[in-house]
PDB file of C-alpha atoms in Angstrom:
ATOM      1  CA  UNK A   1      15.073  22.908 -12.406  1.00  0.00           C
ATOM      2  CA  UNK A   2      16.943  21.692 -15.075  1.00  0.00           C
ATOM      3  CA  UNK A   3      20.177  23.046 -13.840  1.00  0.00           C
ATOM      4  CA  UNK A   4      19.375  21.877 -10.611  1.00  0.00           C
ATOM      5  CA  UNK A   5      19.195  17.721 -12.638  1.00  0.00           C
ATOM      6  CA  UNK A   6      22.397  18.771 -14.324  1.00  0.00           C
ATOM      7  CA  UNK A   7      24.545  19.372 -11.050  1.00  0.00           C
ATOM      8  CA  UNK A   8      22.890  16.073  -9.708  1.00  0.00           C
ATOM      9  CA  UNK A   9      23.222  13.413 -12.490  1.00  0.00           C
ATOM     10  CA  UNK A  10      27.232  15.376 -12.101  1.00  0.00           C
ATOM     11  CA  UNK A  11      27.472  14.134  -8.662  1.00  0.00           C
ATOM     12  CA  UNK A  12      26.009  10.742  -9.711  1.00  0.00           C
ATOM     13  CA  UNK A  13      28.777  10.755 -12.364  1.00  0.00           C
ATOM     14  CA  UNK A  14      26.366  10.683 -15.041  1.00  0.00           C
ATOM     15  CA  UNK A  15      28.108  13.053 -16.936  1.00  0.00           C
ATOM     16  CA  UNK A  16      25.984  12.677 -20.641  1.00  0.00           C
ATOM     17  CA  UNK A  17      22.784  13.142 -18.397  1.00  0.00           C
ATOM     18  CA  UNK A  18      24.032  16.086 -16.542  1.00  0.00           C
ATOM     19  CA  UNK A  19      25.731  17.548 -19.365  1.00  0.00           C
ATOM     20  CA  UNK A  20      22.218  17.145 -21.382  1.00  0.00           C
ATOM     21  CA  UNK A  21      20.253  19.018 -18.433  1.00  0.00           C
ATOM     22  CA  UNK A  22      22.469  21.818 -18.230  1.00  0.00           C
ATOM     23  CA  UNK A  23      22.506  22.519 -22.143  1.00  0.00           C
ATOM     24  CA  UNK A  24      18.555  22.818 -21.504  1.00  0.00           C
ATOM     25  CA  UNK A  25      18.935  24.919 -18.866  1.00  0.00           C
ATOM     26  CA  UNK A  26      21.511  27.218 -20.198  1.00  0.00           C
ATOM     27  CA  UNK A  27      18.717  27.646 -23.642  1.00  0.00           C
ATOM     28  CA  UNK A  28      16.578  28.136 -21.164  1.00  0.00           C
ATOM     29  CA  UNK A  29      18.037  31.385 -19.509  1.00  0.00           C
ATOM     30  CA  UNK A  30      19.193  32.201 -23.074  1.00  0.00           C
ATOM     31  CA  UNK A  31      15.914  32.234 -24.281  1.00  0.00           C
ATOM     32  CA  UNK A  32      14.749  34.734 -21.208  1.00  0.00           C
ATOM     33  CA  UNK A  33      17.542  36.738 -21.634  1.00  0.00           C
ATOM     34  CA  UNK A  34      18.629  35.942 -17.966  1.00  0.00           C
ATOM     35  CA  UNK A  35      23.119  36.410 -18.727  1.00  0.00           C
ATOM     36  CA  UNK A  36      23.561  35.875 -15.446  1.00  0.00           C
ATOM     37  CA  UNK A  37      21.952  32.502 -14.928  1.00  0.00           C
ATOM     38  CA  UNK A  38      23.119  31.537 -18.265  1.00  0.00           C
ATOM     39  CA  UNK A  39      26.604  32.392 -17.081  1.00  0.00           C
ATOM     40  CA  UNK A  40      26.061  30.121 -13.973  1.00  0.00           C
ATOM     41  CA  UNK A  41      25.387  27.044 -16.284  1.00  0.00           C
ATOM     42  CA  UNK A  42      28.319  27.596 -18.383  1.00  0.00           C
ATOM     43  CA  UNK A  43      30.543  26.960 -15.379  1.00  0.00           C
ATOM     44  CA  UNK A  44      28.366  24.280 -14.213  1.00  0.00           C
ATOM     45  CA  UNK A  45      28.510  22.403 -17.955  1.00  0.00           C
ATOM     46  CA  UNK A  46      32.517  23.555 -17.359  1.00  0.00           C
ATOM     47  CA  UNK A  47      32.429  22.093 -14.144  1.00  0.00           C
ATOM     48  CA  UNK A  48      30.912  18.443 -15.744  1.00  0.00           C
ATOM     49  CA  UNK A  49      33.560  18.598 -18.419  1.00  0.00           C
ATOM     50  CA  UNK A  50      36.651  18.408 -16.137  1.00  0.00           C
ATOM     51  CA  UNK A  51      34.579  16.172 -13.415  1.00  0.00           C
ATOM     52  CA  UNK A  52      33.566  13.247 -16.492  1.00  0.00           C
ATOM     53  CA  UNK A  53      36.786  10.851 -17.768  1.00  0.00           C
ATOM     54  CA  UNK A  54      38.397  11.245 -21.110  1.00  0.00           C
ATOM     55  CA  UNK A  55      36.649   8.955 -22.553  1.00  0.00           C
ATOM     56  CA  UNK A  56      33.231  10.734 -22.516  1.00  0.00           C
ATOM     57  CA  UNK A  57      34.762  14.605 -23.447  1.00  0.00           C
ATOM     58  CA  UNK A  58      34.436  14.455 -27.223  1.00  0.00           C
ATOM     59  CA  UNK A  59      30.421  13.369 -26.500  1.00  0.00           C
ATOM     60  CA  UNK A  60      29.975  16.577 -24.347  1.00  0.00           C
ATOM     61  CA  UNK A  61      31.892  18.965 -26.665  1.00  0.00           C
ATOM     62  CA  UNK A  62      29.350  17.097 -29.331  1.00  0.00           C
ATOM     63  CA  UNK A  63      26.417  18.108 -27.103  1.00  0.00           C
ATOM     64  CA  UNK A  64      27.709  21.904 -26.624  1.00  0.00           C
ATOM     65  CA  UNK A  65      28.026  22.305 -30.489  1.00  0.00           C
ATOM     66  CA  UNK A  66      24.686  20.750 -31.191  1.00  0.00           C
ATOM     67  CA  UNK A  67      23.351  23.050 -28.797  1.00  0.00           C
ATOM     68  CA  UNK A  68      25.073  25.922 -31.098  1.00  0.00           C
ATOM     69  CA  UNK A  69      26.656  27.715 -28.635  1.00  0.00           C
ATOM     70  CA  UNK A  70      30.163  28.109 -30.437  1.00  0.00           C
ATOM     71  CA  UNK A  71      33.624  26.471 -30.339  1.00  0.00           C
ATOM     72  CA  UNK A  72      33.865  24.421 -26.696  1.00  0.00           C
ATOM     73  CA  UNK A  73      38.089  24.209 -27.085  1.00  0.00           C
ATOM     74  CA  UNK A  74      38.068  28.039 -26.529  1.00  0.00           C
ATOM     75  CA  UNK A  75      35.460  28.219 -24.125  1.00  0.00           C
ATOM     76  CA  UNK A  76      37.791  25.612 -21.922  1.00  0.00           C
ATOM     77  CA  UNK A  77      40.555  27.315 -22.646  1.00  0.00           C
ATOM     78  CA  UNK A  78      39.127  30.657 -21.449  1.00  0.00           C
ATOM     79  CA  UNK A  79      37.767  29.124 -18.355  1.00  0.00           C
ATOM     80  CA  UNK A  80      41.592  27.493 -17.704  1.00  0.00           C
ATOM     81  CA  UNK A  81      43.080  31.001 -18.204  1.00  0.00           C
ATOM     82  CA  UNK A  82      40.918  32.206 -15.397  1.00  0.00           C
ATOM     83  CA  UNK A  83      40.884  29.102 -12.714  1.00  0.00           C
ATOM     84  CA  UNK A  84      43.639  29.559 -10.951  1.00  0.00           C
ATOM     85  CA  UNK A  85      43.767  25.988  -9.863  1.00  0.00           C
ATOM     86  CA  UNK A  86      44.705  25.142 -13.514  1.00  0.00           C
TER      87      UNK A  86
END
């Protein structure tokens, strides 16, 4: 699935690639109305973000408003308020 590309091209640290195949995946679910699932690719796109250098976060927060799912800063710093690891 396309998720399933997005965590892959992640561990192959191509971050623009995996980053590109979860936004898909995430319209995807959206589309179907499946929260959950679209939940699950948030984190994953999340996930990308903090895995990929500096260099390449401006292109990803590019891709996420593109997509037009809203204002990445406060979805990151949601996500930090929650991961304990932060």
């Amino acid at each position: 699935t396309y998720g399933q590309l997005g965590i892959l091209f992640r561990l192959k640290e191509e971050y623009e690639l995996s980053g590109r195949w979860l936004i898909r995946s995430i319209q995807g679910f959206a589309n179907t109305g499946d929260d959950s699932s679209v939940q699950q690719g948030v984190g994953h796109f999340v996930t990308t973000y903090k895995a990929a250098p500096d260099f390449m976060h401006d292109k990803l927060e590019s891709m996420w408003t593109q997509a037009g799912f809203g204002d990445f800063g406060r979805l990151i710093n949601s996500q930090q308020a929650h991961d304990p690891v932060s």
